[in-house]
Structure formats: C-alpha cells, structure tokens
Short mmCIF file of C-alpha atoms and ligand atoms in Angstrom, two decimals:
data_model
loop_
_atom_site.label_atom_id
_atom_site.label_comp_id
_atom_site.label_asym_id
_atom_site.label_seq_id
_atom_site.Cartn_x
_atom_site.Cartn_y
_atom_site.Cartn_z
CA MET R 1 107.78 65.66 109.29
CA TYR R 2 108.15 65.84 105.53
CA ASN R 3 110.84 66.84 103.05
CA ALA R 4 110.21 70.19 101.39
CA PRO R 5 110.92 70.21 97.66
CA THR R 6 113.83 72.38 96.53
CA GLU R 7 115.04 73.42 93.09
CA ASP R 8 118.47 72.32 91.92
CA LYS R 9 120.99 75.15 92.14
CA THR R 10 124.71 75.31 91.45
CA LEU R 11 127.21 77.70 92.93
CA THR R 12 128.77 78.28 89.54
CA ALA R 13 125.63 80.15 88.54
CA TYR R 14 126.47 82.63 91.33
CA ASP R 15 130.07 83.06 90.24
CA SER R 16 129.80 86.77 89.54
CA TYR R 17 128.58 87.33 93.11
CA ILE R 18 131.42 85.40 94.78
CA ASP R 19 134.68 87.11 95.76
CA ASP R 20 138.10 85.42 96.03
CA GLN R 21 137.96 84.96 99.78
CA GLN R 22 134.54 83.33 99.54
CA ARG R 23 135.77 81.13 96.69
CA ARG R 24 138.63 79.86 98.85
CA ALA R 25 136.32 79.23 101.81
CA ILE R 26 133.97 77.21 99.60
CA HIS R 27 136.88 75.28 98.12
CA ASN R 28 138.25 74.38 101.56
CA ALA R 29 134.83 73.41 102.84
CA ARG R 30 134.37 70.95 99.97
CA ASP R 31 137.21 68.89 101.45
CA GLY R 32 136.67 69.56 105.14
CA LEU R 33 132.94 68.88 105.15
CA ALA R 34 132.76 65.99 102.68
CA GLY R 35 130.29 63.39 103.95
CA VAL R 36 128.70 65.65 106.56
CA ARG R 37 124.91 65.29 106.62
CA VAL R 38 122.74 68.23 107.64
CA ALA R 39 119.02 68.82 108.18
CA HIS R 40 117.28 72.18 108.40
CA VAL R 41 113.96 72.04 110.23
CA ASN R 42 111.25 74.71 110.25
CA SER R 43 107.49 74.98 110.28
CA THR R 44 106.48 76.07 106.79
CA ALA R 45 107.77 75.51 103.26
CA THR R 46 106.31 78.72 101.86
CA GLY R 47 105.76 82.27 103.03
CA GLY R 48 107.89 84.31 105.36
CA GLY R 49 111.60 84.90 105.51
CA VAL R 50 112.78 81.57 106.94
CA ALA R 51 111.32 79.52 104.10
CA GLU R 52 112.72 82.03 101.62
CA ILE R 53 116.25 81.65 102.99
CA VAL R 54 116.26 77.89 103.55
CA SER R 55 114.83 77.12 100.11
CA SER R 56 117.89 78.70 98.50
CA LEU R 57 120.50 77.71 101.06
CA VAL R 58 119.73 73.97 101.04
CA PRO R 59 120.36 73.33 97.31
CA LEU R 60 123.62 75.26 97.42
CA LEU R 61 124.91 73.34 100.44
CA ASN R 62 124.10 70.17 98.49
CA ASP R 63 126.00 71.53 95.54
CA VAL R 64 129.06 72.02 97.77
CA GLY R 65 128.80 68.33 98.61
CA ILE R 66 127.09 68.53 101.99
CA GLU R 67 124.08 66.25 101.99
CA THR R 68 121.41 68.64 103.22
CA ASP R 69 117.70 68.02 103.73
CA TRP R 70 114.98 70.54 104.42
CA LEU R 71 112.35 69.14 106.75
CA ILE R 72 108.99 70.67 107.62
CA MET R 73 107.21 69.93 110.87
CA ASP R 74 103.79 68.30 110.94
CA ALA R 75 101.57 70.50 113.03
CA THR R 76 97.98 71.57 113.57
CA ASP R 77 96.45 75.05 113.64
CA GLU R 78 96.34 74.74 117.42
CA PHE R 79 100.13 74.37 117.48
CA PHE R 80 100.56 77.38 115.21
CA ASP R 81 98.27 79.46 117.47
CA VAL R 82 100.66 78.62 120.30
CA THR R 83 103.84 79.24 118.31
CA LYS R 84 102.54 82.57 116.99
CA ALA R 85 101.80 83.54 120.61
CA ILE R 86 105.38 82.53 121.48
CA HIS R 87 106.68 84.56 118.53
CA ASN R 88 104.64 87.56 119.69
CA GLY R 89 105.72 87.09 123.33
CA LEU R 90 109.35 86.99 122.24
CA GLN R 91 108.82 90.23 120.30
CA GLY R 92 107.46 91.87 123.46
CA ASP R 93 103.76 91.09 123.51
CA ARG R 94 102.73 90.80 127.19
CA ARG R 95 100.49 87.80 127.07
CA GLU R 96 100.31 84.87 129.39
CA PHE R 97 101.97 81.55 128.71
CA THR R 98 99.54 78.92 129.93
CA ASP R 99 100.05 75.26 130.87
CA GLU R 100 97.74 74.31 128.02
CA MET R 101 99.91 76.15 125.52
CA TYR R 102 102.97 74.47 126.94
CA GLU R 103 101.38 71.03 126.57
CA THR R 104 100.39 71.66 122.93
CA TYR R 105 103.91 72.84 122.17
CA ARG R 106 105.60 70.00 124.01
CA SER R 107 103.56 67.19 122.50
CA THR R 108 103.87 68.44 118.90
CA THR R 109 107.59 69.07 119.08
CA VAL R 110 108.26 65.69 120.73
CA GLU R 111 106.15 63.93 118.08
CA ASN R 112 108.09 65.66 115.34
CA ALA R 113 111.42 64.78 116.92
CA ASN R 114 110.31 61.16 117.12
CA GLY R 115 109.21 61.28 113.50
CA LEU R 116 112.54 62.56 112.21
CA ASP R 117 114.16 59.80 110.17
CA GLY R 118 117.57 59.71 108.63
CA SER R 119 120.93 60.17 110.14
CA TYR R 120 122.44 63.65 110.45
CA ASP R 121 125.65 65.13 111.81
CA VAL R 122 124.10 68.54 112.29
CA ILE R 123 120.46 69.55 112.70
CA VAL R 124 119.58 73.22 112.41
CA LEU R 125 116.32 74.09 114.17
CA HIS R 126 114.84 77.35 112.95
CA ASP R 127 112.98 79.67 115.30
CA PRO R 128 110.96 78.74 118.37
CA GLN R 129 108.61 76.44 116.46
CA SER R 130 111.12 73.60 116.15
CA LEU R 131 113.30 74.37 119.20
CA GLY R 132 111.18 72.07 121.36
CA MET R 133 112.48 69.09 119.39
CA ALA R 134 115.95 69.60 120.87
CA PRO R 135 115.72 67.57 124.11
CA THR R 136 114.27 64.50 122.33
CA LEU R 137 116.75 64.76 119.46
CA ALA R 138 119.66 65.09 121.91
CA GLU R 139 118.53 62.01 123.79
CA GLN R 140 118.06 59.92 120.66
CA ARG R 141 121.06 61.27 118.71
CA PRO R 142 123.85 62.14 121.13
CA GLU R 143 126.34 62.34 118.23
CA THR R 144 124.37 64.97 116.34
CA ALA R 145 125.25 68.64 116.81
CA LEU R 146 122.15 70.77 117.39
CA VAL R 147 122.03 74.36 116.19
CA TRP R 148 119.25 76.79 117.04
CA ARG R 149 118.86 79.49 114.39
CA CYS R 150 116.77 82.22 115.99
CA HIS R 151 115.54 84.77 113.43
CA ILE R 152 113.67 86.87 116.00
CA ASP R 153 114.70 90.05 117.81
CA LEU R 154 114.66 88.94 121.48
CA THR R 155 115.73 92.29 122.94
CA ALA R 156 112.27 93.20 124.26
CA ALA R 157 111.05 89.65 124.97
CA THR R 158 108.43 89.15 127.67
CA PRO R 159 110.24 87.31 130.51
CA ALA R 160 107.92 84.25 130.64
CA PHE R 161 108.56 83.58 126.95
CA LEU R 162 112.28 84.12 127.23
CA ASP R 163 112.39 81.68 130.17
CA PHE R 164 110.45 79.22 128.05
CA VAL R 165 113.05 79.43 125.28
CA ARG R 166 115.89 79.17 127.80
CA SER R 167 114.40 75.96 129.18
CA TYR R 168 115.12 74.27 125.82
CA LEU R 169 118.66 75.45 125.27
CA ASP R 170 120.65 72.90 127.29
CA PRO R 171 121.07 70.43 124.41
CA ILE R 172 121.85 73.19 121.87
CA ASP R 173 125.49 73.33 120.72
CA ARG R 174 125.28 76.66 118.93
CA ALA R 175 122.70 79.46 118.91
CA ILE R 176 122.73 81.73 115.87
CA PHE R 177 121.31 85.25 115.91
CA THR R 178 120.92 87.96 113.28
CA LEU R 179 122.45 90.61 115.58
CA PRO R 180 124.61 90.13 118.71
CA GLU R 181 122.14 92.00 120.93
CA TYR R 182 119.34 89.55 120.05
CA GLY R 183 121.16 86.86 122.03
CA LYS R 184 122.36 88.93 124.98
CA GLU R 185 119.85 87.36 127.40
CA ILE R 186 120.70 83.86 126.24
CA THR R 187 123.25 81.86 128.18
CA GLY R 188 124.38 78.28 127.72
CA PRO R 189 125.09 77.46 124.10
CA ARG R 190 127.93 79.17 122.27
CA LYS R 191 126.56 82.00 120.19
CA ALA R 192 127.28 83.23 116.69
CA VAL R 193 125.92 85.99 114.48
CA VAL R 194 124.84 85.38 110.89
CA HIS R 195 123.11 88.01 108.75
CA PRO R 196 120.42 86.70 106.40
CA ALA R 197 120.73 87.15 102.64
CA ILE R 198 118.68 87.15 99.47
CA ASP R 199 119.07 84.93 96.44
CA PRO R 200 119.74 87.11 93.36
CA LEU R 201 118.75 84.32 90.95
CA THR R 202 115.22 83.46 92.09
CA GLU R 203 112.11 84.56 90.22
CA LYS R 204 111.68 87.07 93.05
CA ASN R 205 115.01 88.78 92.57
CA ARG R 206 116.38 88.20 89.08
CA PRO R 207 116.09 90.80 86.32
CA LEU R 208 112.62 90.76 84.77
CA ASP R 209 113.99 90.00 81.31
CA GLU R 210 115.49 86.77 82.69
CA LEU R 211 112.22 85.39 84.05
CA SER R 212 110.75 82.17 82.73
CA ASP R 213 107.81 82.59 80.33
CA ASP R 214 105.26 81.54 82.97
CA ALA R 215 106.69 83.91 85.51
CA ALA R 216 106.87 86.78 83.05
CA GLU R 217 103.08 86.92 82.89
CA ALA R 218 102.81 87.55 86.66
CA ALA R 219 105.45 90.27 86.32
CA ASP R 220 103.37 92.30 83.89
CA LEU R 221 102.21 95.19 86.06
CA ASP R 222 99.48 96.11 83.58
CA ARG R 223 97.56 93.09 84.88
CA TYR R 224 97.24 94.67 88.30
CA PRO R 225 94.52 97.04 89.46
CA PHE R 226 96.70 100.14 89.91
CA ASP R 227 97.94 102.70 87.42
CA THR R 228 101.63 102.29 86.58
CA ASP R 229 101.83 105.91 85.41
CA ARG R 230 101.03 107.28 88.87
CA PRO R 231 103.24 107.28 92.00
CA LEU R 232 103.31 103.90 93.71
CA VAL R 233 104.23 103.08 97.31
CA VAL R 234 104.50 99.37 98.16
CA GLN R 235 104.93 97.32 101.32
CA VAL R 236 105.48 93.57 100.97
CA SER R 237 104.87 91.76 104.25
CA ARG R 238 102.87 89.09 105.98
CA PHE R 239 99.62 90.55 107.35
CA ASP R 240 100.99 90.82 110.87
CA PRO R 241 100.48 93.58 113.45
CA TRP R 242 104.29 93.90 113.86
CA LYS R 243 104.56 94.90 110.19
CA ASP R 244 102.15 97.74 111.06
CA PRO R 245 99.92 97.71 107.97
CA LEU R 246 97.55 100.16 109.67
CA GLY R 247 100.45 102.57 110.19
CA VAL R 248 101.29 102.17 106.51
CA ILE R 249 97.77 103.27 105.60
CA GLU R 250 98.04 106.28 107.91
CA ALA R 251 101.35 107.30 106.35
CA TYR R 252 99.88 106.88 102.86
CA ARG R 253 96.94 109.15 103.80
CA ASP R 254 99.36 111.76 105.02
CA VAL R 255 101.33 111.54 101.73
CA ALA R 256 98.09 111.77 99.73
CA GLY R 257 97.48 115.18 101.38
CA SER R 258 100.29 116.64 99.27
CA ILE R 259 100.48 114.09 96.41
CA PRO R 260 96.82 113.27 95.66
CA ASP R 261 97.52 110.78 92.86
CA VAL R 262 99.71 108.53 95.04
CA GLN R 263 98.70 104.86 95.24
CA LEU R 264 99.43 102.29 97.94
CA VAL R 265 99.85 98.55 97.43
CA LEU R 266 100.04 96.20 100.39
CA VAL R 267 101.23 92.78 99.27
CA GLY R 268 100.74 90.11 101.87
CA ALA R 269 101.04 86.42 102.33
CA MET R 270 99.39 84.19 104.88
CA PRO R 271 101.77 81.34 105.57
CA ASP R 272 100.48 78.10 107.16
CA ASP R 273 102.24 78.85 110.41
CA ASP R 274 100.76 82.34 110.80
CA PRO R 275 97.13 82.11 111.95
CA GLU R 276 96.87 85.87 112.55
CA GLY R 277 97.12 86.63 108.83
CA ILE R 278 93.45 86.51 107.97
CA VAL R 279 92.40 88.50 111.05
CA VAL R 280 94.88 91.27 110.28
CA TYR R 281 93.91 91.21 106.60
CA ARG R 282 90.28 91.93 107.55
CA GLU R 283 91.34 94.81 109.81
CA VAL R 284 93.42 96.29 107.01
CA GLU R 285 90.57 95.84 104.54
CA GLU R 286 88.30 97.76 106.87
CA ALA R 287 90.85 100.51 107.40
CA THR R 288 91.24 101.07 103.66
CA GLY R 289 87.49 101.73 103.41
CA ASP R 290 86.52 102.31 99.80
CA ASP R 291 89.69 104.15 98.81
CA PRO R 292 90.22 103.13 95.16
CA ASP R 293 93.93 103.91 95.41
CA VAL R 294 94.75 101.39 98.12
CA HIS R 295 95.20 97.84 96.87
CA LEU R 296 95.57 94.71 98.98
CA LEU R 297 97.14 91.85 97.04
CA THR R 298 97.53 88.37 98.46
CA ASN R 299 99.39 85.26 97.37
CA LEU R 300 101.23 86.92 94.53
CA PRO R 301 103.71 84.74 92.65
CA ASP R 302 107.34 85.64 93.24
CA ALA R 303 107.67 87.25 89.82
CA GLY R 304 104.77 89.56 90.70
CA ILE R 305 106.54 90.60 93.89
CA ASN R 306 109.71 91.13 91.90
CA ALA R 307 107.93 93.41 89.42
CA LEU R 308 106.22 95.35 92.18
CA GLN R 309 109.43 95.90 94.12
CA ARG R 310 110.96 97.21 90.88
CA GLY R 311 107.91 99.18 89.75
CA ALA R 312 107.40 100.89 93.12
CA ASP R 313 108.65 104.46 93.48
CA VAL R 314 109.19 103.79 97.17
CA VAL R 315 109.12 100.55 99.14
CA LEU R 316 108.05 100.90 102.73
CA GLN R 317 108.95 98.60 105.62
CA LYS R 318 107.10 100.07 108.55
CA SER R 319 107.74 97.31 111.07
CA LEU R 320 107.30 97.89 114.78
CA ARG R 321 109.58 94.96 115.53
CA GLU R 322 111.64 93.06 112.97
CA GLY R 323 114.17 90.24 112.88
CA PHE R 324 115.89 91.24 109.65
CA ALA R 325 113.34 92.09 106.90
CA LEU R 326 114.47 90.36 103.74
CA THR R 327 111.98 92.60 101.97
CA VAL R 328 114.33 95.55 102.53
CA SER R 329 117.27 93.85 100.81
CA GLU R 330 114.94 92.60 98.07
CA ALA R 331 113.85 96.15 97.24
CA LEU R 332 117.32 97.68 97.59
CA TRP R 333 118.74 95.02 95.28
CA LYS R 334 116.30 96.23 92.64
CA GLY R 335 117.48 99.80 93.04
CA THR R 336 114.25 100.90 94.71
CA PRO R 337 114.69 103.25 97.68
CA VAL R 338 113.25 102.02 100.98
CA VAL R 339 111.78 103.96 103.86
CA GLY R 340 112.18 101.63 106.82
CA THR R 341 111.77 101.86 110.55
CA ASN R 342 114.74 101.99 112.87
CA VAL R 343 114.07 98.57 114.38
CA GLY R 344 115.75 95.15 114.37
CA GLY R 345 117.63 94.29 111.22
CA ILE R 346 116.38 97.25 109.18
CA PRO R 347 119.18 99.66 110.26
CA LEU R 348 121.64 96.90 109.41
CA GLN R 349 120.53 97.35 105.80
CA ILE R 350 119.60 101.03 105.60
CA GLU R 351 121.89 103.90 106.39
CA ASP R 352 119.68 106.94 106.80
CA GLY R 353 119.96 109.32 103.88
CA GLU R 354 122.57 107.16 102.13
CA ASN R 355 120.70 104.23 100.62
CA GLY R 356 117.22 104.89 101.99
CA TYR R 357 115.58 106.53 104.99
CA LEU R 358 115.16 105.36 108.56
CA VAL R 359 112.26 106.61 110.66
CA GLU R 360 111.16 105.88 114.20
CA PRO R 361 108.52 103.13 114.20
CA THR R 362 105.55 105.19 115.40
CA ASP R 363 106.47 108.41 113.63
CA ILE R 364 103.84 108.59 110.90
CA SER R 365 104.62 112.14 109.84
CA ALA R 366 108.36 111.41 109.39
CA THR R 367 107.43 108.32 107.38
CA ALA R 368 105.14 110.38 105.15
CA ASP R 369 107.76 113.12 104.86
CA ARG R 370 110.48 110.70 103.60
CA ILE R 371 108.08 109.07 101.15
CA THR R 372 107.07 112.49 99.85
CA ARG R 373 110.70 113.60 99.46
CA LEU R 374 111.41 110.57 97.34
CA LEU R 375 108.27 110.89 95.25
CA ASP R 376 109.14 114.52 94.59
CA ASP R 377 112.74 113.97 93.53
CA ASP R 378 113.66 111.46 90.82
CA ALA R 379 117.39 112.11 91.11
CA LEU R 380 117.31 111.42 94.88
CA LYS R 381 115.32 108.25 94.28
CA ARG R 382 117.85 107.02 91.75
CA ARG R 383 120.86 107.91 93.90
CA LEU R 384 119.57 106.18 97.01
CA GLY R 385 118.39 103.20 94.98
CA GLN R 386 121.79 102.71 93.33
CA ARG R 387 123.58 102.83 96.67
CA GLY R 388 121.07 100.38 98.08
CA ARG R 389 121.89 97.90 95.37
CA GLU R 390 125.58 98.18 96.25
CA THR R 391 124.87 97.60 99.96
CA VAL R 392 123.11 94.37 99.11
CA ARG R 393 125.78 93.28 96.64
CA GLU R 394 128.46 93.73 99.30
CA ARG R 395 126.68 92.24 102.31
CA PHE R 396 123.38 90.52 101.77
CA LEU R 397 123.66 88.09 98.87
CA LEU R 398 123.33 84.32 99.17
CA PRO R 399 126.97 83.25 98.54
CA ARG R 400 128.04 85.11 101.70
CA LEU R 401 125.38 83.23 103.65
CA VAL R 402 126.57 79.91 102.21
CA VAL R 403 130.11 80.73 103.36
CA ASP R 404 128.83 81.66 106.84
CA TYR R 405 127.01 78.33 107.06
CA LEU R 406 130.06 76.42 105.87
CA GLY R 407 132.06 78.03 108.68
CA LEU R 408 129.37 77.18 111.18
CA LEU R 409 129.07 73.60 110.00
CA SER R 410 132.80 72.96 110.14
CA ASP R 411 132.86 74.48 113.58
CA VAL R 412 130.02 72.44 115.06
CA SER R 413 130.88 69.18 113.34
CA ARG R 414 134.49 69.53 114.49
CA SER R 415 133.60 70.40 118.07
CA ASN R 416 131.33 67.36 118.23
CA VAL R 417 134.20 65.09 117.24
CA ASP R 418 136.74 66.95 119.32
CA PRO R 419 134.95 68.76 122.18
N1 UDP Q 501 106.69 87.54 100.89
C1 UDP Q 501 106.09 86.95 99.81
N2 UDP Q 501 104.79 87.26 99.54
C2 UDP Q 501 104.10 88.13 100.30
C3 UDP Q 501 104.73 88.73 101.42
C4 UDP Q 501 106.03 88.41 101.69
O1 UDP Q 501 106.70 86.17 99.08
O2 UDP Q 501 102.93 88.37 100.01
C5 UDP Q 501 108.11 87.24 101.13
C6 UDP Q 501 109.01 88.44 101.02
O3 UDP Q 501 109.28 88.73 99.64
C7 UDP Q 501 110.23 87.97 101.80
C8 UDP Q 501 109.59 87.11 102.89
O4 UDP Q 501 108.30 86.74 102.43
O5 UDP Q 501 111.05 87.17 100.99
C9 UDP Q 501 109.42 87.88 104.18
O6 UDP Q 501 110.63 87.90 104.86
P1 UDP Q 501 110.95 89.03 105.91
O7 UDP Q 501 112.29 88.72 106.47
O8 UDP Q 501 110.80 90.37 105.30
O9 UDP Q 501 109.80 88.91 107.01
P2 UDP Q 501 109.17 87.68 107.84
O10 UDP Q 501 107.91 87.29 107.15
O11 UDP Q 501 110.17 86.58 107.91
O12 UDP Q 501 108.87 88.30 109.18
#
C-alpha cells in the first residue's frame, strides 16, 4: 500500500462553479467534520476514471479540513488478471470464477488490509479490487466506517460474480453507486447514489490558453499525425472490449462512405490494473489495417487529450457497457458534441438530440448516421455542444461531488458514533 501523490488544490479556485447551496454545505461541513480522517483506496494512481476522480477529490477534501489520504494497493499482474475478470464478470461476461482466482484475490486483499497504516474514521474502498480488504479492516478497526464505492454497472452481472461481491458486503456501512439500478441486487449495507464529476481546472479540462507552458506543447494538434483541417472523430477510452473500439472502426468506415476525408483517432491508455489493454490494442491495430486516416494514440498527456476533445468535430463513446464515462462529460464540457451509446451512465449525461445523440450499443449504422449529421451541419454541432457544456456545468462538475462526499462523510461518521 502506498500513498499516491496529489496536487494541492483549493476550493476558492472553484468559486465560480459553486452555487450558494453548495457553499453553505461546504461551510457547515468544515465545522461538522473537523478532525475526521479519511482514506480512499483503489488499485491504480493513473489511468481510468477512478484515478481521475480521486486525484481531484482528495486535495479538495483536505482543503475543507478533512485529513484525506489516497492509498494505492500493492498488487501483482496475477491479481489484476483476476480483478479484470471480476470486473468483466460484473459487467456480464459469463466466465467461471475459480478457486484459484478466489485465493489470489483473497491473499492480496488481506495483505493490503494488513499493510494499511494510519488511523482513519472512514475508509472508502473503490470498486471490486479493494473490496476484499473489508473483512480484515473491520476486524482490526471496528471504529472505522467502511464505504464501498462501486463505479460499475451491476445490472447484468453474472450471478457467480455478484455472489462473490455480496460475500464481502457484511462489514460495509455504506455502498455507493452511480445509478440506483446498479445496486438493486445488493442487500445489506445502506445504499446511496453519487454521480461522478469532472474537474474543470485540470490540464485535461481547463481552457487551452490557461495551460502551463509544458502542457501547452502537448496540446498543439499540429504535432499529431492527422490533418486538423479535415473532419475528425475521436474516442478517448482504455483499450477495453466494453468500449467497443472495433465497433468504432466499423462506424468510422460507414461514415467514410459518404465523407471520404473523415479521420478517426482512438486515444487509449493502458492502466496498471488493466492487463487486457495491450491485447485489445493489437486487435484494434490489426482491424485498422493500413488505413492512413485511422490513428491510434497511447499514453497522451492530459493536455493532449484536452486539445483532442476540443479539436474533434465529434467525440464518440461507443461503449457496450459503461459505469459513467467521464469522457462524455469531458467532451461536453468543451462544447464538443458526443455520440454515445444508450448504456450505463451515458444517458445520464446525454439527452438524445438535445446535447448529443444516443444510439443503441450495437447499432453501427445509427452511430454512423449521427456522426455524419454532425459532420454535415456546423450549426447543429455548435448548438448541441453548447447545451452539453451547460449540462456539465449544472450537474457534473467537481464541487458538486465534493458536497456529495461531505454529506456522505458526515452521515457515516455520525452513524458510527451514534448507530
Ligand atoms: N483517459 C486518459 N487517457 C487515455 C484514455 C482515457 O487520460 O488514453 C482518461 C479519460 O480522459 C477519463 C478516464 O481516463 O478521464 C476514463 O474514465 P471513464 O469514466 O470514461 O472510463 P473508465 O476507464 O473508468 O472505464
């Protein structure tokens, strides 16, 4: 277990994104939660949505006066093979859960729980990777409230994997889901719903003219292998079968039938805890063949992602299953219209025809049709993009998430004192 580094952040910098109600909630929390110590635990410090959220949330909770640490599990590739299989099983993949997998999971999570130093009033365990620490933590720290923050859509979970998760929930005081239906099969802990959010001040999301000098270089789209004067469709996602990169390529080919100069950029990361990344990357590489207008970019700095989400004519999020998809809010915030699939948290962010388009996950021709409509109509693109930015401003910015966490923390720390 090690502490992930975080940047210093202050809530005052977010002032223009905080409304009066949120301001009052933050003010009250400063008194009510003074002295409360919190740890967030997950399995990677970089790549993927959880790291993105926690890296911004932790410094702001500290700024409110809640001593908050961000801890990363120590784990081997073998453990991550198991936890990715669990992730896939929870998203509906019908694979077997073997005794060997169970043993790898159990031993690593127990070791990490034993290796957790420091004293905390609340420990937030993110996703299935760290959930297995709960029984050991509960035994060793009966005074600590344990929260499980599940970022995954569990609505189509394979039963063996759901049972596996359920077997760890006894010591959990609160289970947090992105949508109420994700937790409908979960019984035991009290449940709450918290929508994720993006940080408008990071190098990934701030205006390009406010980037640091180093970051500005990565944001110069002329450095990249595509032509900024031609139509550009972008998907930013881990190389993961659930993000359907092969479906993205099919949709692009369909679009290219009517708009021959269209270009596709797939931006992908391969976080430590996602062993499938390289395998999927190779499949995608093969599927692109020698098409000079399809570009696969990996490990882009945040400012590069920022510039691409802004420079794209259309951002695509063609997931087959999705927890939330921060990438949708990231693009909408930049005024770029998004064509997203009608799965998981995407319809929470996109209202079809209002601030983007929703398509059914396997409907390639509808996907291509919506992309084409947007590429053909600048006024439509602008209108949807502007509304998208408003959606994110109202509902998916970091200060709202901070307030949600403050509510949660006062709730769980109070119920531990006064059950
Ligand atoms: N991301 C990134 N580089 C990449 C691909 C993704 O920084 O090459 C980021 C992306 O901008 C977003 C996060 O990883 O902030 C992905 O979060 P999301 O909720 O969309 O999906 P997850 O990976 O958690 O399934």
